[in-house]
Coordinates of C-alpha atoms in Angstrom, one line a residue:
Chain A
M1 CA 185.7 100.0 106.6
K2 CA 184.7 101.0 110.1
F3 CA 181.2 99.8 109.5
L4 CA 182.4 96.4 108.6
R5 CA 184.4 96.1 111.8
E6 CA 181.3 96.8 113.8
V7 CA 179.5 94.1 112.0
L8 CA 182.3 91.7 112.6
E9 CA 181.9 92.2 116.3
D10 CA 178.5 90.8 116.1
L11 CA 180.0 87.4 115.4
R12 CA 180.0 85.6 118.8
I13 CA 181.1 82.1 119.4
L14 CA 180.1 80.6 122.7
R15 CA 181.4 77.3 124.0
E16 CA 179.5 75.3 126.6
G17 CA 181.4 72.1 127.1
T18 CA 181.1 70.1 123.9
H19 CA 178.6 72.5 122.5
L20 CA 179.4 75.4 120.3
E21 CA 177.0 78.2 119.5
V22 CA 177.8 80.5 116.7
Y23 CA 175.8 83.7 116.5
L24 CA 176.1 84.8 112.9
P25 CA 176.6 88.5 112.3
K26 CA 174.2 90.8 110.4
V27 CA 176.3 90.7 107.3
L28 CA 178.3 87.7 106.2
T29 CA 180.0 88.3 102.9
K30 CA 183.4 87.8 101.3
E31 CA 184.8 90.6 103.4
N32 CA 184.3 88.8 106.6
A33 CA 183.7 85.1 105.9
K34 CA 187.4 84.5 106.4
D35 CA 186.9 85.6 110.0
L36 CA 184.2 83.0 110.7
W37 CA 186.2 80.3 108.9
E38 CA 189.4 81.0 110.9
K39 CA 187.6 81.1 114.3
L40 CA 185.9 77.9 113.7
E41 CA 189.1 76.2 112.4
I42 CA 190.6 76.9 115.8
E43 CA 187.7 75.3 117.5
K44 CA 188.2 72.2 115.4
S45 CA 191.0 71.1 117.7
H46 CA 188.4 70.3 120.4
P47 CA 187.2 66.8 120.1
Q48 CA 183.5 66.1 120.2
T49 CA 181.7 69.3 119.4
S50 CA 178.2 69.8 118.2
L51 CA 177.7 72.9 116.3
R52 CA 174.8 75.3 116.2
F53 CA 174.6 78.3 113.9
L54 CA 172.1 80.9 114.9
A55 CA 171.2 82.9 111.9
E56 CA 168.4 85.1 113.1
A57 CA 170.4 88.3 112.8
L58 CA 171.7 87.4 109.3
E59 CA 170.4 89.8 106.8
T60 CA 173.0 89.9 104.0
V61 CA 174.9 86.8 102.9
D62 CA 176.6 85.9 99.7
S63 CA 178.1 82.7 98.3
S64 CA 181.2 82.9 100.5
G65 CA 179.1 83.0 103.7
I66 CA 176.8 80.2 102.6
S67 CA 179.7 78.1 101.5
C68 CA 181.4 78.6 104.8
I69 CA 178.4 77.4 106.7
A70 CA 178.0 74.5 104.3
H71 CA 181.6 73.5 104.7
F72 CA 181.2 73.2 108.5
Q73 CA 178.0 71.3 108.1
R74 CA 179.8 68.8 105.9
L75 CA 182.7 68.5 108.3
Q76 CA 180.3 67.8 111.2
K77 CA 178.5 65.2 109.2
E78 CA 181.7 63.4 108.3
K79 CA 182.7 63.3 111.9
G80 CA 179.2 62.2 112.8
Q81 CA 178.7 65.1 115.1
G82 CA 175.7 67.4 115.6
F83 CA 174.9 70.3 113.4
E84 CA 172.1 72.8 113.5
L85 CA 171.2 75.8 111.6
I86 CA 168.5 77.9 113.0
G87 CA 166.7 80.9 111.6
L88 CA 168.2 81.0 108.1
K89 CA 165.9 83.3 106.2
E90 CA 163.8 81.8 103.4
E91 CA 165.5 83.8 100.7
F92 CA 168.9 82.1 101.4
Q93 CA 167.6 78.6 101.6
F94 CA 168.0 77.9 97.9
L95 CA 171.7 78.8 97.9
F96 CA 172.2 76.8 101.1
Q97 CA 170.5 73.7 99.6
L98 CA 172.6 74.0 96.5
A99 CA 175.8 74.2 98.6
T100 CA 175.0 71.2 100.7
E101 CA 173.8 69.0 97.9
K102 CA 175.8 65.8 97.8
R103 CA 177.1 66.1 94.3
S104 CA 178.0 69.7 94.4
F105 CA 181.2 69.0 96.4
E106 CA 184.3 67.7 94.7
S107 CA 187.4 67.3 96.7
L108 CA 190.3 69.2 95.3
R109 CA 192.5 66.2 96.0
R110 CA 190.6 64.1 93.5
L111 CA 191.3 66.5 90.7
R112 CA 195.1 66.2 91.2
L113 CA 196.7 63.1 89.9
G114 CA 198.9 60.9 92.1
T115 CA 202.6 60.6 91.6
N116 CA 202.3 57.3 89.8
E117 CA 199.6 58.6 87.5
R118 CA 201.6 61.7 86.7
V119 CA 204.7 59.7 85.9
G120 CA 202.7 57.4 83.7
K121 CA 200.9 60.2 81.9
Y122 CA 204.2 62.0 81.4
T123 CA 205.9 58.9 80.0
I124 CA 203.1 58.2 77.6
E125 CA 202.9 61.8 76.4
K126 CA 206.7 61.9 75.8
A127 CA 206.6 58.5 74.0
Q128 CA 203.8 59.8 71.9
A129 CA 205.7 63.0 71.1
V130 CA 208.8 61.0 70.0
F131 CA 206.5 58.8 67.9
D132 CA 204.8 61.8 66.3
Q133 CA 208.2 63.3 65.5
I134 CA 209.4 60.2 63.8
V135 CA 206.1 60.1 61.8
Y136 CA 206.6 63.7 60.8
L137 CA 210.2 63.2 59.9
G138 CA 209.2 60.3 57.6
E139 CA 206.4 62.2 56.0
L140 CA 208.6 65.3 55.5
T141 CA 211.4 63.2 53.9
V142 CA 208.9 61.4 51.6
S143 CA 207.3 64.7 50.5
L144 CA 210.7 66.3 50.0
F145 CA 212.1 63.5 47.8
K146 CA 208.8 63.3 45.9
S147 CA 209.1 67.0 45.2
L148 CA 212.7 66.9 44.2
R149 CA 211.9 64.1 41.8
K150 CA 209.0 66.1 40.4
P151 CA 209.9 69.8 40.8
K152 CA 206.5 70.7 39.4
L153 CA 204.9 69.7 42.7
I154 CA 206.7 72.4 44.6
R155 CA 204.9 75.6 45.0
W156 CA 207.9 77.8 43.9
K157 CA 206.0 81.0 44.3
D158 CA 205.6 80.3 48.0
S159 CA 209.1 79.1 48.3
F160 CA 210.5 82.4 46.9
Q161 CA 208.2 84.4 49.0
V162 CA 209.4 82.6 52.1
A163 CA 213.0 82.9 50.9
E164 CA 212.6 86.7 50.6
A165 CA 211.1 87.0 54.0
M166 CA 213.6 84.7 55.6
G167 CA 216.6 85.7 53.6
V168 CA 216.6 89.1 52.0
N169 CA 214.9 90.7 54.9
A170 CA 217.3 89.1 57.4
F171 CA 220.3 90.6 55.6
P172 CA 220.6 93.7 57.9
I173 CA 220.6 91.8 61.2
I174 CA 222.8 89.0 59.9
S175 CA 225.4 91.4 58.6
L176 CA 225.2 93.6 61.7
I177 CA 225.7 90.6 64.1
G178 CA 228.4 89.2 61.9
F179 CA 230.3 92.4 61.8
L180 CA 230.0 93.0 65.5
L181 CA 231.0 89.4 66.4
G182 CA 234.1 89.6 64.2
L183 CA 235.0 93.0 65.7
I184 CA 234.5 91.9 69.3
M185 CA 236.2 88.6 69.0
S186 CA 239.2 89.9 67.3
F187 CA 239.5 92.9 69.6
Q188 CA 239.3 90.6 72.7
S189 CA 241.9 88.3 71.3
T190 CA 244.3 90.9 70.0
I191 CA 245.0 92.4 73.4
P192 CA 246.4 89.2 75.0
M193 CA 248.0 88.1 71.7
R194 CA 249.9 91.5 71.5
R195 CA 251.9 90.5 74.6
F196 CA 253.5 87.8 72.4
G197 CA 253.6 90.0 69.3
A198 CA 251.3 87.6 67.6
E199 CA 248.5 90.0 66.7
I200 CA 248.5 88.8 63.1
F201 CA 247.4 85.3 64.2
V202 CA 244.1 86.8 65.3
A203 CA 243.2 86.5 61.6
N204 CA 243.8 82.7 61.8
L205 CA 242.0 82.4 65.1
V206 CA 238.9 84.4 64.3
G207 CA 238.8 83.4 60.6
L208 CA 238.9 79.8 61.4
S209 CA 236.3 79.9 64.1
L210 CA 234.0 82.0 62.0
F211 CA 234.1 79.7 59.0
R212 CA 234.1 76.4 60.9
E213 CA 231.8 77.1 63.9
L214 CA 230.5 80.6 64.7
G215 CA 229.2 81.5 61.2
P216 CA 226.9 78.6 60.7
L217 CA 225.9 78.4 64.4
M218 CA 225.1 82.1 64.9
T219 CA 223.3 82.3 61.6
A220 CA 221.2 79.3 62.6
F221 CA 220.4 80.9 66.0
I222 CA 219.3 84.2 64.5
L223 CA 217.2 82.4 61.8
S224 CA 215.5 80.1 64.3
G225 CA 214.6 83.1 66.4
R226 CA 213.5 85.1 63.4
S227 CA 212.1 82.6 61.0
G228 CA 211.5 79.4 62.9
S229 CA 209.2 81.3 65.2
A230 CA 207.5 82.9 62.3
F231 CA 206.8 79.5 60.7
A232 CA 205.4 78.1 63.9
A233 CA 203.2 81.1 64.4
E234 CA 202.0 81.1 60.8
I235 CA 201.2 77.4 60.7
G236 CA 199.9 77.4 64.3
T237 CA 197.4 80.1 63.4
M238 CA 196.3 78.2 60.4
K239 CA 195.8 75.2 62.6
V240 CA 193.7 77.1 65.1
S241 CA 191.5 78.5 62.3
E242 CA 191.0 75.1 60.8
E243 CA 192.8 76.0 57.6
I244 CA 195.1 73.0 58.0
D245 CA 192.0 70.8 58.1
A246 CA 190.6 72.6 55.1
L247 CA 193.8 71.9 53.1
T248 CA 193.7 68.3 54.1
T249 CA 190.1 67.7 53.0
M250 CA 190.8 69.5 49.8
G251 CA 193.3 66.7 49.2
L252 CA 196.3 69.0 49.6
P253 CA 198.6 67.4 52.2
P254 CA 199.8 70.2 54.5
V255 CA 203.3 68.8 54.6
Q256 CA 203.6 68.9 50.9
F257 CA 201.8 72.2 50.5
L258 CA 203.0 74.3 53.4
I259 CA 206.1 72.8 54.7
V260 CA 208.1 71.7 51.7
P261 CA 208.2 75.2 50.3
R262 CA 209.4 76.5 53.6
L263 CA 212.0 73.8 53.9
I264 CA 213.3 74.5 50.4
A265 CA 213.5 78.2 51.1
S266 CA 215.4 77.5 54.3
L267 CA 217.8 75.2 52.5
I268 CA 218.6 77.9 50.0
V269 CA 218.7 80.8 52.4
T270 CA 220.6 79.5 55.4
P271 CA 223.9 78.7 53.6
L272 CA 223.7 82.0 51.8
L273 CA 223.2 84.0 55.0
T274 CA 226.1 82.1 56.6
V275 CA 228.3 83.3 53.8
V276 CA 227.1 86.9 54.5
F277 CA 227.7 86.4 58.2
N278 CA 231.2 85.2 57.6
L279 CA 232.0 88.0 55.2
F280 CA 230.9 90.7 57.6
G281 CA 232.7 88.9 60.4
L282 CA 235.9 89.1 58.5
L283 CA 235.2 92.7 57.8
G284 CA 235.1 93.3 61.6
V285 CA 238.4 91.5 62.0
A286 CA 240.0 93.5 59.3
L287 CA 238.9 96.7 60.9
V288 CA 240.4 95.8 64.2
L289 CA 243.7 94.6 62.7
Y290 CA 243.8 97.7 60.5
S291 CA 243.5 99.8 63.7
F292 CA 246.4 97.9 65.1
G293 CA 248.4 98.8 62.1
F294 CA 248.1 95.9 59.7
P295 CA 247.2 96.7 56.1
F296 CA 244.3 94.9 54.5
V297 CA 246.6 92.9 52.2
T298 CA 248.4 91.3 55.1
F299 CA 245.1 90.4 56.7
I300 CA 243.7 88.8 53.5
N301 CA 246.9 86.9 52.9
Q302 CA 246.9 85.6 56.4
V303 CA 243.3 84.5 56.2
N304 CA 244.1 82.8 52.9
I305 CA 246.8 80.8 54.5
A306 CA 244.7 79.9 57.5
V307 CA 241.4 79.0 56.1
G308 CA 241.1 76.2 53.5
A309 CA 238.4 75.1 51.2
N310 CA 237.6 72.3 53.7
D311 CA 236.8 74.7 56.4
I312 CA 234.5 76.7 54.2
L313 CA 232.7 73.7 52.7
G314 CA 232.4 72.1 56.1
G315 CA 230.7 75.2 57.5
M316 CA 228.4 75.3 54.5
L317 CA 227.4 71.7 54.9
K318 CA 226.6 72.3 58.5
S319 CA 224.5 75.3 57.7
L320 CA 222.5 73.3 55.2
F321 CA 221.5 70.9 58.0
F322 CA 220.8 73.7 60.4
G323 CA 218.5 75.2 57.8
M324 CA 216.7 71.9 57.6
V325 CA 216.3 71.8 61.4
I326 CA 215.0 75.4 61.6
A327 CA 212.3 75.0 59.0
G328 CA 211.4 71.5 60.0
M329 CA 211.1 72.2 63.7
G330 CA 209.3 75.5 63.2
C331 CA 206.7 73.9 61.0
Y332 CA 206.4 70.9 63.2
R333 CA 205.6 72.9 66.3
G334 CA 203.1 74.9 64.2
L335 CA 201.3 71.7 63.2
Q336 CA 201.4 70.5 66.8
T337 CA 199.5 73.6 68.0
T338 CA 196.4 72.8 70.1
I339 CA 193.3 74.8 70.5
G340 CA 193.2 77.9 72.7
A341 CA 194.5 81.4 73.0
G342 CA 197.9 80.6 74.4
A343 CA 198.6 77.7 72.0
V344 CA 200.2 79.6 69.2
G345 CA 202.5 81.4 71.6
E346 CA 203.5 78.2 73.2
S347 CA 204.3 76.5 70.0
T348 CA 206.4 79.5 68.9
T349 CA 208.4 79.3 72.0
K350 CA 208.8 75.6 71.6
A351 CA 209.9 76.0 68.0
V352 CA 212.7 78.4 68.9
V353 CA 213.9 76.4 72.0
S354 CA 213.9 73.0 70.3
S355 CA 215.6 74.2 67.1
I356 CA 218.3 75.9 69.1
I357 CA 218.9 72.7 71.1
I358 CA 218.9 70.5 68.1
V359 CA 221.2 72.9 66.2
S360 CA 223.7 72.9 69.1
V361 CA 223.7 69.1 69.5
L362 CA 224.1 68.7 65.7
D363 CA 227.0 71.2 65.8
G364 CA 228.7 69.1 68.4
I365 CA 228.2 65.9 66.4
F366 CA 229.6 67.6 63.3
S367 CA 232.7 68.9 65.1
V368 CA 233.5 65.5 66.5
S369 CA 232.9 63.7 63.2
F370 CA 234.9 66.3 61.3
Y371 CA 237.8 65.8 63.7
Y372 CA 237.8 62.0 63.1
L373 CA 237.3 62.4 59.4
G374 CA 240.2 64.8 59.4
V375 CA 238.3 67.6 57.7
Chain B
M1 CA 159.4 65.2 46.4
K2 CA 162.2 63.3 48.2
E3 CA 160.1 60.3 49.1
N4 CA 159.9 58.7 45.8
P5 CA 159.1 55.0 45.8
L6 CA 162.2 54.2 43.7
R7 CA 164.5 55.4 46.4
E8 CA 168.1 55.4 45.3
K9 CA 170.9 53.7 47.2
P10 CA 172.1 55.8 50.1
I11 CA 175.0 58.0 49.2
I12 CA 176.5 57.7 52.7
R13 CA 176.2 54.6 54.9
V14 CA 177.6 54.8 58.4
S15 CA 177.4 51.4 60.0
H16 CA 178.4 50.4 63.6
L17 CA 180.6 53.4 64.1
T18 CA 182.3 53.7 67.5
T19 CA 184.3 56.8 67.9
G20 CA 185.7 59.2 70.4
Y21 CA 188.9 61.1 71.2
G22 CA 191.9 59.9 73.1
T23 CA 190.8 56.8 74.9
E24 CA 187.3 58.0 75.7
T25 CA 184.4 56.6 73.7
I26 CA 181.7 59.1 73.0
M27 CA 179.6 57.4 70.4
Q28 CA 178.9 53.7 70.6
D29 CA 177.9 51.6 67.6
I30 CA 175.8 54.1 65.7
S31 CA 174.5 53.6 62.2
F32 CA 172.6 55.8 59.8
N33 CA 172.2 56.5 56.1
V34 CA 172.1 59.6 54.0
N35 CA 170.2 59.6 50.7
P36 CA 171.4 61.3 47.6
G37 CA 170.1 64.9 47.2
E38 CA 168.8 65.3 50.7
I39 CA 169.7 67.8 53.4
F40 CA 170.7 65.7 56.4
G41 CA 171.1 67.2 59.8
I42 CA 173.2 65.8 62.6
L43 CA 171.9 67.4 65.8
G44 CA 173.1 67.3 69.4
G45 CA 174.0 69.3 72.4
S46 CA 177.5 70.6 72.7
G47 CA 180.1 68.0 73.6
C48 CA 178.0 65.1 72.4
G49 CA 180.4 64.1 69.7
K50 CA 178.7 65.4 66.5
S51 CA 181.9 67.1 65.4
T52 CA 183.9 64.0 66.1
V53 CA 181.5 62.0 63.9
L54 CA 181.8 64.6 61.2
K55 CA 185.6 64.5 61.3
N56 CA 185.3 60.7 60.9
M57 CA 183.0 61.2 57.9
I58 CA 185.3 63.6 56.1
G59 CA 188.3 61.4 56.8
L60 CA 190.2 63.8 59.0
T61 CA 190.3 61.3 61.9
Q62 CA 189.8 57.6 62.2
P63 CA 187.0 56.1 64.2
F64 CA 187.7 53.3 66.8
S65 CA 185.7 50.9 64.7
G66 CA 182.9 50.7 62.2
E67 CA 182.6 51.5 58.5
I68 CA 181.7 54.7 56.7
W69 CA 180.7 54.1 53.1
I70 CA 180.6 57.1 50.9
G71 CA 179.5 56.2 47.4
D72 CA 181.1 52.8 47.0
K73 CA 184.2 53.4 49.1
N74 CA 184.7 52.6 52.7
I75 CA 186.6 55.7 53.7
V76 CA 187.9 54.3 56.9
A77 CA 190.1 52.0 54.9
L78 CA 191.2 54.5 52.2
Q79 CA 195.0 55.0 51.8
G80 CA 197.2 57.4 49.9
K81 CA 196.0 58.4 46.5
D82 CA 192.5 57.0 47.0
R83 CA 192.1 59.2 50.0
I84 CA 193.0 62.3 48.1
F85 CA 190.7 61.2 45.4
F86 CA 187.9 60.9 47.9
W87 CA 188.7 64.3 49.3
N88 CA 188.3 65.8 45.8
Q89 CA 184.8 64.3 45.7
I90 CA 183.5 66.1 48.8
G91 CA 183.4 69.7 50.0
V92 CA 183.7 70.8 53.6
M93 CA 182.7 74.1 55.2
Y94 CA 184.4 74.6 58.5
Q95 CA 182.9 76.2 61.5
Q96 CA 185.4 79.1 61.3
S97 CA 185.2 79.2 57.5
A98 CA 188.9 78.4 57.3
L99 CA 189.5 80.6 54.2
F100 CA 193.2 81.0 53.5
G101 CA 194.1 84.4 54.9
S102 CA 196.9 85.1 52.5
M103 CA 194.7 84.7 49.4
S104 CA 191.8 86.7 48.0
L105 CA 188.4 85.1 47.7
L106 CA 189.0 84.2 44.0
E107 CA 192.4 82.7 44.7
N108 CA 190.9 80.7 47.6
I109 CA 188.3 79.2 45.2
M110 CA 190.8 78.7 42.4
L111 CA 193.3 76.9 44.6
P112 CA 191.7 73.4 44.4
L113 CA 191.0 74.0 40.7
E114 CA 194.7 74.8 40.2
E115 CA 195.9 71.7 42.0
F116 CA 193.4 69.1 40.7
A117 CA 192.1 70.3 37.4
N118 CA 194.2 70.9 34.3
L119 CA 192.5 74.1 33.1
P120 CA 193.7 77.3 31.6
R121 CA 193.9 80.2 34.1
G122 CA 191.2 82.1 32.3
L123 CA 188.7 79.3 32.7
R124 CA 189.6 78.8 36.3
L125 CA 188.9 82.4 36.9
E126 CA 185.5 82.0 35.1
I127 CA 184.6 79.0 37.3
A128 CA 185.6 80.8 40.5
Q129 CA 183.4 83.7 39.4
L130 CA 180.5 81.3 38.9
K131 CA 180.9 79.8 42.3
L132 CA 180.9 83.3 43.9
K133 CA 177.8 84.1 42.0
M134 CA 176.1 81.0 43.4
V135 CA 176.6 82.3 46.9
G136 CA 175.9 85.9 46.0
L137 CA 179.4 87.3 46.4
E138 CA 180.2 88.0 42.8
S139 CA 181.4 91.5 43.5
F140 CA 183.7 90.6 46.3
G141 CA 186.2 88.3 44.6
K142 CA 189.2 90.6 45.0
L143 CA 188.7 91.0 48.7
M144 CA 190.8 89.2 51.3
P145 CA 189.0 87.0 53.9
S146 CA 189.8 89.5 56.7
E147 CA 187.8 92.1 54.9
L148 CA 184.6 90.1 55.0
S149 CA 181.8 89.8 57.6
G150 CA 181.1 86.5 59.3
G151 CA 178.2 85.7 57.1
M152 CA 180.1 86.5 53.9
K153 CA 183.0 84.3 55.0
K154 CA 180.6 81.4 55.5
R155 CA 179.2 81.9 52.0
A156 CA 182.7 82.2 50.5
A157 CA 183.6 79.0 52.4
I158 CA 180.6 77.2 50.8
A159 CA 181.7 78.6 47.4
R160 CA 185.2 77.2 47.9
A161 CA 183.8 73.8 49.1
M162 CA 181.9 73.6 45.8
A163 CA 184.9 74.5 43.7
L164 CA 185.4 71.0 42.3
D165 CA 181.6 70.3 42.0
P166 CA 181.4 67.8 44.8
K167 CA 178.4 65.5 45.2
I168 CA 178.4 65.9 49.0
L169 CA 178.9 69.0 51.0
F170 CA 179.6 68.8 54.7
L171 CA 178.8 71.9 56.8
D172 CA 180.1 72.2 60.3
E173 CA 177.9 74.5 62.4
P174 CA 176.9 76.8 59.5
S175 CA 175.0 79.2 61.7
A176 CA 177.5 79.4 64.5
G177 CA 178.4 83.0 65.3
L178 CA 175.9 84.5 62.9
D179 CA 173.0 86.8 63.7
P180 CA 169.5 85.4 63.1
I181 CA 168.9 87.2 59.9
T182 CA 172.2 86.3 58.3
S183 CA 171.6 82.8 59.5
V184 CA 168.2 82.6 57.8
D185 CA 169.9 83.9 54.6
L186 CA 172.4 81.1 54.8
D187 CA 169.6 78.5 55.3
Y188 CA 167.9 79.9 52.2
L189 CA 171.1 79.6 50.2
I190 CA 171.6 76.0 51.3
K191 CA 168.1 75.1 50.4
N192 CA 168.5 76.7 47.0
L193 CA 171.8 75.0 46.2
S194 CA 170.3 71.7 47.2
K195 CA 167.3 72.2 45.1
N196 CA 169.1 73.5 42.0
L197 CA 172.3 71.5 42.0
G198 CA 171.1 68.3 43.6
V199 CA 174.1 68.3 46.0
T200 CA 173.7 66.2 49.2
F201 CA 174.2 68.3 52.3
V202 CA 175.3 67.0 55.7
I203 CA 174.8 69.7 58.3
V204 CA 176.2 69.4 61.8
T205 CA 174.6 71.8 64.2
H206 CA 173.0 72.5 67.5
E207 CA 170.9 75.4 66.1
L208 CA 167.4 73.9 66.0
P209 CA 165.4 76.6 64.2
S210 CA 167.9 76.6 61.4
V211 CA 168.1 72.8 60.9
F212 CA 164.3 72.6 61.3
E213 CA 164.0 75.0 58.4
V214 CA 166.3 73.3 56.0
A215 CA 166.8 69.6 56.8
D216 CA 164.9 66.8 55.2
R217 CA 165.9 64.3 57.8
V218 CA 167.8 64.6 61.0
I219 CA 169.4 62.4 63.6
V220 CA 169.8 63.5 67.2
L221 CA 172.9 62.3 69.1
D222 CA 172.9 62.1 72.8
K223 CA 175.9 62.3 75.2
D224 CA 174.5 60.1 77.9
S225 CA 173.3 57.2 75.8
K226 CA 176.3 57.5 73.4
G227 CA 174.1 57.0 70.5
I228 CA 171.3 58.2 68.2
I229 CA 168.2 58.8 70.2
A230 CA 166.0 59.9 67.4
E231 CA 165.9 59.8 63.6
G232 CA 163.4 61.1 61.1
R233 CA 161.9 64.2 59.6
P234 CA 162.1 67.2 61.9
I235 CA 158.4 67.7 61.8
D236 CA 157.7 64.2 63.0
L237 CA 160.3 64.4 65.7
K238 CA 158.8 67.6 66.9
S239 CA 155.4 66.2 67.3
S240 CA 156.6 62.9 68.8
E241 CA 156.8 63.0 72.6
E242 CA 158.8 59.9 73.0
R243 CA 162.1 60.6 74.7
G244 CA 163.1 63.2 77.2
F245 CA 166.0 64.7 75.4
V246 CA 164.3 65.0 72.0
H247 CA 161.3 66.4 73.8
R248 CA 163.3 68.9 75.6
F249 CA 165.4 69.8 72.5
F250 CA 162.3 70.4 70.4
N251 CA 160.2 72.0 72.9
R252 CA 162.8 74.6 73.4
I253 CA 162.2 75.8 69.8
A254 CA 158.5 75.6 70.4
A255 CA 159.0 77.9 73.3
E256 CA 161.2 80.2 71.3
E257 CA 158.7 80.3 68.5
T258 CA 155.9 81.4 70.6
E259 CA 157.9 84.3 72.1

């Protein structure tokens, strides 16, 4: 590094009135081009300066050095002021010519879009996305009904494979989260309830919220993280490797061929897993209440009183719709995958985020409409 | 020979096609014909729009305007069932082979048979074996696509494209990503299939030596003029000195051949 410093000292800038002489150092590379740049930037504040680079001493120069010189030449030209470069060695002339060529320079500003353009572009993109989603929804609905009318069209083998991966293999995590959620919720609520001697009503509280809200919702969240992302990645990879195109030109519509089996699997599996979630949730509640001295029979009786068939069926209905959203959204994001290394990752993320959002919104809509319907 | 006086009606007629992606036009008003049984090359530098034209021709995307007649159907206007019927008449080999990763080679080839031909399983298997034999992969049927080399994948993709005995095969960059020897093997295979089965081949490529070897006729697309700058037999094009790009394009092979 010491060597470089000595070299830097060779750079001399002499000012004589409106005339600036720059003695270039022996070495001008990316290590010290910044130095020259900054020194000349300071000089820019002087009005009316003609610039002269003396390059006799220059022996080693790389792209950064040449670009630096070319930059100041261009600035001088734009301002209509003098520029001279003396003694640049023959071997660097080619690079210098290239750097000062007219077309070689593109302003960074031109690459960036203006605010209006960006707003317009964003609006068009979003409108297009909404349009695409509507088209997809229509296509999916048509395919699904066509398949339900003619069950032979469904690829049952694929459906069951997906159902296994999505359902059977998710059993441990669903049961674990269900158990823990029931346990934690009931434990947290038992402590304040105990002050009123109302511990037994924890069964009502947690039982109801599990069946009506938390069971379907948490199951949907877990499944969208676990399976929605898998759908998006799977189909996205197929998109990137042209397999979707290949299916299309074989006459096998990808929606019918890939997405309907996944949708059907999801429709079967999501309600079933919700049941599992609820069951293990209740187990957690039972354990907490047992530890507070209530026998199981009391707990079961209490739940029986609190939770009606309406609550259970309402929850099931919700989970059916959630299942549709998870599969539909996961596959949609997969089909939307563009080309490039990050594309699959991006669509996986989008699949999870958008299905969680839609599930939450849908859950809100269900709660309100159930309230007004008196369910 | 291909130049018989009683030349048949062209099997593909592209007329006044204008196409591009997004809002950008990249090909303006191009027209060309492909005759039955010939190997037809679509040449051009990268980004000139040859893949876009191919995607229009196989009905994956719609052109801005123009007609593409394949057989007696204008495929731009095809809808619903007709479109699927059209897709069953053609075979496409994609640049990345696009074999289905979750299926073995045999299953890959049997898939279209399963969906579109009402045949017993044993017969389907027999047909799939035959197709693999055609491309010289008869002993690899049980392997998964991930277990194959690049050249084998391309062969398998050709076998799958031929599953329903199409009259036209579209090949997208068949030699992309292959070493020269494998690529020559593939050229030989294409020539053989064309000669023995009478299938029409449409090959999109930028690899000159390969298309020069196999194609009966080529068109050269150009980015700057947004159109066809040359059309004819490769040998004629090579000798002609007319236009800059064609000249450059073909002289490069000349230079490579002398090396």
